[in-house]
Coordinates of C-alpha atoms in Angstrom, one line a residue:
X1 CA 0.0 0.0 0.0
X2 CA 1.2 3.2 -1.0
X3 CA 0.4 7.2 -1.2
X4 CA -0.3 7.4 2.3
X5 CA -2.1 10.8 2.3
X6 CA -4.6 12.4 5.0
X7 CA -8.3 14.3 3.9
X8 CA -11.0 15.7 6.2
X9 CA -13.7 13.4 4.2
X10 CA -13.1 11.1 1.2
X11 CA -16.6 10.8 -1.2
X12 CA -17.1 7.4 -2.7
X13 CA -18.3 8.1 -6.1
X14 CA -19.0 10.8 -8.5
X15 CA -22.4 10.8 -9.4
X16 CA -24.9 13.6 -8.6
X17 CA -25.0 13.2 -4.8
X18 CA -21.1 12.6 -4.5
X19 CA -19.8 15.4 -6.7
X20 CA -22.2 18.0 -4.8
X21 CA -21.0 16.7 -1.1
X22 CA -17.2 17.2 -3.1
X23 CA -18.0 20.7 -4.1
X24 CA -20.1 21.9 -0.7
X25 CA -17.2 20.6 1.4
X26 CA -14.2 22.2 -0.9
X27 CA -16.0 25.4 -1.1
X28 CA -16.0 25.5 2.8
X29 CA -12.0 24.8 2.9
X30 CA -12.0 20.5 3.8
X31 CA -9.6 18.7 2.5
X32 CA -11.7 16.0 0.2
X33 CA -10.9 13.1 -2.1
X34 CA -13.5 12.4 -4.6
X35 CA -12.7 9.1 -5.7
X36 CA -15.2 7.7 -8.6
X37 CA -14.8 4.3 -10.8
X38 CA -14.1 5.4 -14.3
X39 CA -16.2 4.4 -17.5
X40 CA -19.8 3.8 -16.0
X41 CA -23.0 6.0 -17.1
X42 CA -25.9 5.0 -15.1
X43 CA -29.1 4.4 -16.7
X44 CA -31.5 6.8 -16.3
X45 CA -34.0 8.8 -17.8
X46 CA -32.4 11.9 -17.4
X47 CA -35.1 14.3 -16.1
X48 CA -34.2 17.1 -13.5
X49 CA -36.9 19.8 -12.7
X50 CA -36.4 23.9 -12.8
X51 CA -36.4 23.3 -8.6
X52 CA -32.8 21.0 -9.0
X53 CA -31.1 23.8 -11.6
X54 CA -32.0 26.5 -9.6
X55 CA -30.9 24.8 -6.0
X56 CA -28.0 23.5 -7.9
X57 CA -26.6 26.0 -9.3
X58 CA -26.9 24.3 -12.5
X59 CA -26.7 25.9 -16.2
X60 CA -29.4 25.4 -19.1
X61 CA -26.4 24.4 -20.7
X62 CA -26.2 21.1 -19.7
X63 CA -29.8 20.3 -20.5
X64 CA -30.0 18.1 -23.6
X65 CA -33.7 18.9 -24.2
X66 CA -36.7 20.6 -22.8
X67 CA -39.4 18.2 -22.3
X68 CA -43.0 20.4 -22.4
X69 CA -45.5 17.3 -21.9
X70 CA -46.0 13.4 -21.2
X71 CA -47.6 10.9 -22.7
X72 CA -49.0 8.5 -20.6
X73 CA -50.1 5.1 -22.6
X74 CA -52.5 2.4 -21.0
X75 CA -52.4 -1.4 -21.2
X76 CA -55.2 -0.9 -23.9
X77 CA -53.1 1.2 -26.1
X78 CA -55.2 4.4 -25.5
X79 CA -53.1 7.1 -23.7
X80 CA -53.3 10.7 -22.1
X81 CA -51.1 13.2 -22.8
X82 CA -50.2 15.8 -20.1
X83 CA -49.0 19.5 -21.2
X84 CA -47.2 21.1 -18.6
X85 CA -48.5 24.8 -18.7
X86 CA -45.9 27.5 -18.7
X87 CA -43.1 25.6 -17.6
X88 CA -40.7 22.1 -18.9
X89 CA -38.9 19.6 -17.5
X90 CA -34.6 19.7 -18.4
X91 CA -33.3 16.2 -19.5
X92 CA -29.7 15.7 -19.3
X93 CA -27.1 12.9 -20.5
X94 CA -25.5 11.1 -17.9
X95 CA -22.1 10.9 -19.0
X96 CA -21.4 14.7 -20.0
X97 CA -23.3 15.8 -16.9
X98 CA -22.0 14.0 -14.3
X99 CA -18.5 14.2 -15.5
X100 CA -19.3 18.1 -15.5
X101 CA -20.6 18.1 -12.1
X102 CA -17.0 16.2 -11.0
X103 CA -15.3 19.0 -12.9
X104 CA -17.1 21.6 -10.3
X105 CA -16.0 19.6 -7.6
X106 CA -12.4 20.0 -8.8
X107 CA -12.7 23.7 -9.3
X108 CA -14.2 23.6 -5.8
X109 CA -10.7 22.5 -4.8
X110 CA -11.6 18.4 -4.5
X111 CA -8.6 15.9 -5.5
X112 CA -10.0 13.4 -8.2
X113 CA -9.0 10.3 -8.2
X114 CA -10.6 7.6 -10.6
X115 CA -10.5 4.2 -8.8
X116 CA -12.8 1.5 -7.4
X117 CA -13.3 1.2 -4.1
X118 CA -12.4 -2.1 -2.0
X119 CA -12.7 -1.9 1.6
X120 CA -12.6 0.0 4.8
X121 CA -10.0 -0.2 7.5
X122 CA -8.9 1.2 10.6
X123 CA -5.7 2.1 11.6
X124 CA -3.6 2.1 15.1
X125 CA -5.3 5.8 15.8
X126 CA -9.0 3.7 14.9
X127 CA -8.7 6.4 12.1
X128 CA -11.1 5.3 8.7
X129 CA -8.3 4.2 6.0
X130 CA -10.1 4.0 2.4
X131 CA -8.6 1.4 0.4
X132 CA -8.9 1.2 -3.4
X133 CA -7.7 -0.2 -6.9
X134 CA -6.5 2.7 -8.7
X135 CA -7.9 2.9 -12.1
X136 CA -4.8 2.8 -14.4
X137 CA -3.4 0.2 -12.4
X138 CA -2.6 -3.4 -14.2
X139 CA -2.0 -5.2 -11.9
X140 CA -5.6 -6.2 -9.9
X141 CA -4.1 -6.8 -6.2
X142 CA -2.5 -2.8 -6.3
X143 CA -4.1 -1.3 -3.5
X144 CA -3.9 2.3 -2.3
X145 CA -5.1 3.4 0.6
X146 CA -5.7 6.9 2.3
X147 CA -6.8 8.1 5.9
X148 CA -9.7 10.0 6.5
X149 CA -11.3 11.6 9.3
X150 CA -14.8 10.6 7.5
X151 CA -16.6 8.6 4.6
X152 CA -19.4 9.4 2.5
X153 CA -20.8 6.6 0.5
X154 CA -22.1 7.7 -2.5
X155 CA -21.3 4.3 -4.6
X156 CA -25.0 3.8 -6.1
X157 CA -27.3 1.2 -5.4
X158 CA -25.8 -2.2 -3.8
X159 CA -23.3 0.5 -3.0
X160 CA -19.7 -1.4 -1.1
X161 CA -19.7 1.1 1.6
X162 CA -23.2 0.5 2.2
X163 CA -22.8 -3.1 2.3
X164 CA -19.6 -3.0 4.3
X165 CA -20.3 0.3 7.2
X166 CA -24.2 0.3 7.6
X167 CA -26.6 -2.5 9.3
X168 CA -29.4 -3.5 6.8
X169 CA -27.9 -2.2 3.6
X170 CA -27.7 -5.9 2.2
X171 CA -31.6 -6.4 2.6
X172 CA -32.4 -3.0 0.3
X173 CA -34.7 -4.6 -2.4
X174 CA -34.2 -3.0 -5.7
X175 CA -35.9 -2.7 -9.0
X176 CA -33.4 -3.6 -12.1
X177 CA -33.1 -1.1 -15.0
X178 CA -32.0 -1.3 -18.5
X179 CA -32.6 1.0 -21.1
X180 CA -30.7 1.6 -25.1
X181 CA -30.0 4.8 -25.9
X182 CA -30.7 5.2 -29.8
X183 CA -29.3 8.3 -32.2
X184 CA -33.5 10.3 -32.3
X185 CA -34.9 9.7 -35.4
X186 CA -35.4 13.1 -37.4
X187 CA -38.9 14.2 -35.6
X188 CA -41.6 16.5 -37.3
X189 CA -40.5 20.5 -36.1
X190 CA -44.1 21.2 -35.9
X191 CA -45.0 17.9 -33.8
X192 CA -42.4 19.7 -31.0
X193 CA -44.2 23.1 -31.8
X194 CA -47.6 21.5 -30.8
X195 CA -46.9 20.3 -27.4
X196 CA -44.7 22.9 -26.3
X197 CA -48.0 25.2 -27.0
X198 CA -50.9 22.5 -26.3
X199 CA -53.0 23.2 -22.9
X200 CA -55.5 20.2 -23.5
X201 CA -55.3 17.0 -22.9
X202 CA -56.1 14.0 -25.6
X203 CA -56.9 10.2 -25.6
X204 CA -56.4 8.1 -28.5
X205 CA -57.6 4.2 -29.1
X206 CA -53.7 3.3 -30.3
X207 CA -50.4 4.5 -30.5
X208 CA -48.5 5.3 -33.5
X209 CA -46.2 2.5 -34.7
X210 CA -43.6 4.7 -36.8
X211 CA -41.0 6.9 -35.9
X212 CA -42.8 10.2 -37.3
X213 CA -45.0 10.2 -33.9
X214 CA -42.0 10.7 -32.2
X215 CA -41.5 13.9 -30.2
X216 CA -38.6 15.0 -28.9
X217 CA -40.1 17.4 -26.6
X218 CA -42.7 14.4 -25.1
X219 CA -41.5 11.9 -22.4
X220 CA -43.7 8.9 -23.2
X221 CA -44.7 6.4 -20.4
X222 CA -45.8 3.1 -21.0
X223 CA -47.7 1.2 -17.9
X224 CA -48.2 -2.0 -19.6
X225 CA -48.0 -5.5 -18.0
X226 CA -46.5 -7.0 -21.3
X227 CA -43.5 -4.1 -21.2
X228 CA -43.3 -4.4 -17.4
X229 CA -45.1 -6.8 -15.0
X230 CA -44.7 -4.2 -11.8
X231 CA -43.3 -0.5 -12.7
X232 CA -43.1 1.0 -16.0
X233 CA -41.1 1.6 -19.5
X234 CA -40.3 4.7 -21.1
X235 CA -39.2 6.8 -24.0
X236 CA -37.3 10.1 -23.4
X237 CA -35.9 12.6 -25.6
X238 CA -32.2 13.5 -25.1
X239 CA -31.8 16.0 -27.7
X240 CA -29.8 14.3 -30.6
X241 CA -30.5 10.9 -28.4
X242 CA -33.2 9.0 -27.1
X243 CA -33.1 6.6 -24.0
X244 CA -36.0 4.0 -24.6
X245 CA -36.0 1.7 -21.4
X246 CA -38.0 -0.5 -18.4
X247 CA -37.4 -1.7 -15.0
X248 CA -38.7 -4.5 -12.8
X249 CA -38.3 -5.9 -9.4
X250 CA -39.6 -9.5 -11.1
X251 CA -36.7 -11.9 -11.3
X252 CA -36.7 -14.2 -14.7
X253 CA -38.5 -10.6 -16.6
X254 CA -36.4 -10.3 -19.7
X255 CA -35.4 -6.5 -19.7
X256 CA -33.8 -6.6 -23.2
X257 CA -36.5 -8.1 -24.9
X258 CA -39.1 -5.6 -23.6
X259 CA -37.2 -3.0 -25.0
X260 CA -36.6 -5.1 -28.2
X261 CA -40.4 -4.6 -28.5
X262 CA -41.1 -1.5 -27.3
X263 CA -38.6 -0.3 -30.5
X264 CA -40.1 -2.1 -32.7
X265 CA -43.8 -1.3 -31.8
X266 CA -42.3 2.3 -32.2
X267 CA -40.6 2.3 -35.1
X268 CA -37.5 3.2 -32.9
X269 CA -35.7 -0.3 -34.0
X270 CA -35.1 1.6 -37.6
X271 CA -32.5 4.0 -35.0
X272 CA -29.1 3.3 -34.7
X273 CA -28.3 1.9 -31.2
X274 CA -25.2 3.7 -29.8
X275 CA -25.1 2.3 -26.4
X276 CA -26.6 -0.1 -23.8
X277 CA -26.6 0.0 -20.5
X278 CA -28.4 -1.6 -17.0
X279 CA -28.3 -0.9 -13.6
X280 CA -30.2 -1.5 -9.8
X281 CA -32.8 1.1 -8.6
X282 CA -32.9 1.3 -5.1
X283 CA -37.1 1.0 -4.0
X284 CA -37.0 3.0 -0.9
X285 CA -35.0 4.6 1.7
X286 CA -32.7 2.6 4.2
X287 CA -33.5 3.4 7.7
X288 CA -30.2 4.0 8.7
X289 CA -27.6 6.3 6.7
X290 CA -25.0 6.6 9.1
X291 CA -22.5 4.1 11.2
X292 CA -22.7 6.3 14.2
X293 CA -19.0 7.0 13.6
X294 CA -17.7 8.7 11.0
X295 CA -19.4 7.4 7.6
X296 CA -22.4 8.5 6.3
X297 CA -24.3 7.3 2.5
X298 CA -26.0 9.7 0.3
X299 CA -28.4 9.0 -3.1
X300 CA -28.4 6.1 -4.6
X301 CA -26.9 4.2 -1.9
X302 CA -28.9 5.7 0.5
X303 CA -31.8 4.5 -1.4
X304 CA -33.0 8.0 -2.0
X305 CA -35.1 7.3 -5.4
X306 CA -39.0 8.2 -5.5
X307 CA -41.5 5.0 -5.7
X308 CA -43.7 5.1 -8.4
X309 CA -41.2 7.5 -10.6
X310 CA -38.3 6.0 -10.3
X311 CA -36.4 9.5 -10.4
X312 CA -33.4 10.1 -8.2
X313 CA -31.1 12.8 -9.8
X314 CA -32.9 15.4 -7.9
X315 CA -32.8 13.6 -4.8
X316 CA -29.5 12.6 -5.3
X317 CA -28.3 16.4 -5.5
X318 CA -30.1 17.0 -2.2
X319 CA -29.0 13.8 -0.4
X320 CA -25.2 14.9 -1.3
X321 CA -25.8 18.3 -0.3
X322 CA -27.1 17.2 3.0
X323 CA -24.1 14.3 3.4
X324 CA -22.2 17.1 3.1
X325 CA -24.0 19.5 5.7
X326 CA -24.2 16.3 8.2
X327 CA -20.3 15.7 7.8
X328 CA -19.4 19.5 8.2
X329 CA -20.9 19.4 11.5
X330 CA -19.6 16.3 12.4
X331 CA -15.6 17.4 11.6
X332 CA -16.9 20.9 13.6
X333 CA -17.7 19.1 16.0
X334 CA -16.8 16.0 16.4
X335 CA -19.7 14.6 17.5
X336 CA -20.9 11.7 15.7
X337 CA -24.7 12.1 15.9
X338 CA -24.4 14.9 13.7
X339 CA -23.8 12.2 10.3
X340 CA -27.9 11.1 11.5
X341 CA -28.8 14.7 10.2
X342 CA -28.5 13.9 6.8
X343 CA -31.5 11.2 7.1
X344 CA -33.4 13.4 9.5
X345 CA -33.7 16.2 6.9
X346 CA -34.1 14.3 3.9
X347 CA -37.5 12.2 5.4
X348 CA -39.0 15.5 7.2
X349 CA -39.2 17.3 3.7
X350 CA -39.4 14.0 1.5
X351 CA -40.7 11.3 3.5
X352 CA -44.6 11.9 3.4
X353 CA -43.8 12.4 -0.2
X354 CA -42.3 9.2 -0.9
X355 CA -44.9 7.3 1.2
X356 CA -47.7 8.5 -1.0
X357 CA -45.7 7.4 -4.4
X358 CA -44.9 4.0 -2.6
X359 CA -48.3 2.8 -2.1
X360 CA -49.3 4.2 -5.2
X361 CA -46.6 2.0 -6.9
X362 CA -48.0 -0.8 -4.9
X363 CA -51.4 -0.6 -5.4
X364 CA -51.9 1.1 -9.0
X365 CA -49.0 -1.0 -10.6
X366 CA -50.3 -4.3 -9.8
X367 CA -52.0 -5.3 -12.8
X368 CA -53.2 -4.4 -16.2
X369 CA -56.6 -3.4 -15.0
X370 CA -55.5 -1.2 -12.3
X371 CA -52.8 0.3 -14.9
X372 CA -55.6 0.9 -17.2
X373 CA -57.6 3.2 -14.4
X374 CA -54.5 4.7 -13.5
X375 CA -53.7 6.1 -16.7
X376 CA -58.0 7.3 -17.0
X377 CA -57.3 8.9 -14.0
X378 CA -54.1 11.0 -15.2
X379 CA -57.0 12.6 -18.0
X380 CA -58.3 14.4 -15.3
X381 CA -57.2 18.2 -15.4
X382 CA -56.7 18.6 -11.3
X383 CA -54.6 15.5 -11.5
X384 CA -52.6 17.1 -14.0
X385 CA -52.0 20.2 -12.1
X386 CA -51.1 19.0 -8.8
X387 CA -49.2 16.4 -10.1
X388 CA -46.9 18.5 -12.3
X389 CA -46.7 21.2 -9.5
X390 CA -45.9 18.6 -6.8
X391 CA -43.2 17.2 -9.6
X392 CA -41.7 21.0 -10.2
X393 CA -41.4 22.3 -6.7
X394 CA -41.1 18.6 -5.0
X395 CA -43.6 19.2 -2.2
X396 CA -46.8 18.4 -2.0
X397 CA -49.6 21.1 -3.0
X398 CA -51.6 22.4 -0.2
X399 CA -53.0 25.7 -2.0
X400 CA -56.0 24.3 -3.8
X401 CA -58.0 22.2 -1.0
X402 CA -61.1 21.7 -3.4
X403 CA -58.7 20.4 -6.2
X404 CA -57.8 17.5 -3.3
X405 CA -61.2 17.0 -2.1
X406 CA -62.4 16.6 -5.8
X407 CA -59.4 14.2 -6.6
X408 CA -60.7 12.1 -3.6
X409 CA -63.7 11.4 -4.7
X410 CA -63.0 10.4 -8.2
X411 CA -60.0 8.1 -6.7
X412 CA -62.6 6.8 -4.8
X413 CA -65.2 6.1 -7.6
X414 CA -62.9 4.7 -9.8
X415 CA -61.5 2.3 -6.7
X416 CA -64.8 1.0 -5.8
X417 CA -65.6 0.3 -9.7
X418 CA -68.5 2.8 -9.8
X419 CA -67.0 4.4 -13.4
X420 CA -65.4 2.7 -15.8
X421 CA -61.4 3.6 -16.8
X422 CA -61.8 6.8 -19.6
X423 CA -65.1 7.8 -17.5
X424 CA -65.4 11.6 -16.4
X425 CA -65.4 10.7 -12.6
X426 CA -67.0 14.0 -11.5
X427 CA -65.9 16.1 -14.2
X428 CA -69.0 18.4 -13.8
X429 CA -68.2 19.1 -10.0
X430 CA -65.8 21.6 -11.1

């Protein structure tokens, strides 16, 4: 073992949550080691709402494409599609942004390093020693190691640190994800036009099989059984790209061959595939972030990804910016209660919201039937709103109390069977 070195924190991983912790702590004047395997882009659909870019700091720049509506499509083919008034969703590329995000870091005054992470150690002062495989290394039993005065895990789902450093980390269940990302076909200017300008909503009997329905200013969601058995599959614009993808927690689903169909029932199989990739999604929050020591996780690996979306860059941005916060204190201090903080803030702005999507996943993902009301249900204008403003500003909307009571009683209706899916539930009570 060589390069013995000392840092105030060392980050595991440079993804969202790791490079923000990185650039918090090095903008405060800690000495901090971001230290990120080379060569892996996560899957992922990309989204990040105007609340992340302006929290974040982060430039139009980096968005790939401005998304303006979804469409959400049925087990029955039929689908809703949901403008989002005055406003869009960014969608970003993994690779170029995260690397960017670790370039901030750097400019922060972070050390990159690009290595993988092997285990944790103590040394004769019971001070955390990192160990790692540094990445241009050719021999596979170098090891380097540095000491730290504290760890944040931010090594994705089935994260090492996780595994090794916090109780119950091995018993996270996890949905897998896979998803192509194809060169977008050449889409119709005025199709884009259209939706960016729409303010209504449409159904339709079928979708389009050929490219030319393609917009690449539409996220289109599919909940179908046949595509996925328990969560969803998706097509999202990336500018000059599209990712086109599905996830499951069903073991023995085949991934690839969903999105083998889903292409072709698109006319997206004509595209020219430039790269695959597949990955866990964590399906909750752990219940513990934090070895009571001097290590503490943040996204992915604290599990930190909404039920029922699936979305976690947002949340991973947050969760490394409060890692950060909690580990501050903790090297003010010295107290180790302060990594807990991290977990305490996350849940008391996020929890209630994550709770709702869960059993919403649960229940309105079960089957085709229930898929089919969910999706009736999304043609309702008050769900529209309160779900897109609840998406923007990620809280939950608390200004329009007749909207809620109204969105109660159609839930209900359709629950207890008395409409049929695509029936107005109480559209004339507005």
């Amino acid at each position: 073992m060589t390069n013995q070195a000392d840092y105030d924190v060392v980050i595991i991983g440079g993804g969202p949550a790791g490079a923000t912790a990185a650039t918090d702590l090095a903008g405060l004047g800690r000495r901090v080691l971001l230290l990120d395997r080379p060569g892996r882009i996560k899957p992922c659909g990309g989204a990040i709402p105007p609340r992340a870019m302006e929290e974040f700091d982060i430039p139009e720049s980096q968005l790939a494409a401005r998304v303006h509506s979804a469409r959400m499509v049925a087990p029955s083919n039929r689908y809703v599609d949901m403008p989002i008034n005055g406003g869009y969703v960014g969608m970003v590329d993994r690779g170029p942004f995260d690397e960017w995000l670790r370039q901030r870091a750097a400019k922060a005054g972070a050390d990159r390093r690009d290595g993988t992470f092997t285990r944790l150690s103590r040394d004769a002062d019971d001070m955390a020693v990192v160990h790692f495989r540094p990445a241009e290394a050719t021999d596979r039993n170098t090891e380097e190691c540095v000491r730290t005065r504290a760890v944040i895990g931010a090594d994705g789902a089935m994260s090492s640190v996780a595994k090794q450093c916090i109780p119950g980390a091995k018993e996270l269940p996890h949905v897998a994800a896979y998803h192509e990302i194809v060169r977008a076909p050449t889409a119709r200017a005025e199709a884009g036009a259209e939706a960016s300008t729409s303010t209504s909503t449409s159904t339709s009997t079928s979708t389009s099989t050929s490219t030319s329905d393609y917009d690449p200013t539409r996220c289109d969601v599919y909940y179908q059984g046949r595509l996925s058995p328990d969560f969803y599959a998706w097509i999202f614009p990336h500018g000059d790209t599209v990712s086109i993808g599905v996830g499951t927690e069903l073991k023995g689903f085949s991934l690839h061959d969903a999105v083998d169909r889903l292409r072709r029932e698109t006319g997206l199989d004509q595209c020219e595939t430039l790269r695959k990739e597949g990955a866990p999604i964590p399906l909750h929050p752990l219940p513990k972030w934090d070895n009571g020591r001097d290590v503490v996780l943040a996204g992915d690996a604290a599990g930190v990804v909404a039920p029922a979306s699936g979305e976690g860059i947002y949340y991973a941005l947050l969760g490394g910016r409060l890692a950060g916060e909690a580990v501050e204190a903790f090297l003010a201090t010295g107290n180790p209660k302060a990594l807990a903080l991290a977990r305490k803030r996350f849940m008391k702005d996020h929890g209630r919201i994550f709770w709702i999507l869960g059993i919403m996943q649960r229940f309105w993902y079960r089957n085709d039937k229930r898929r089919e009301r969910f999706v009736s249900i999304c043609d309702d204008p008050d769900v529209q709103h309160l779900t897109w403003q609840a998406y923007m500003h990620k809280r939950l909307v608390r200004a329009r109390p007749a909207a809620h009571l109204r969105i109660f009683f159609k839930d209900m209706a359709h629950l207890l069977g008395i409409v049929s899916p695509w029936q107005k539930a109480s559209r004339g009570a507005k």
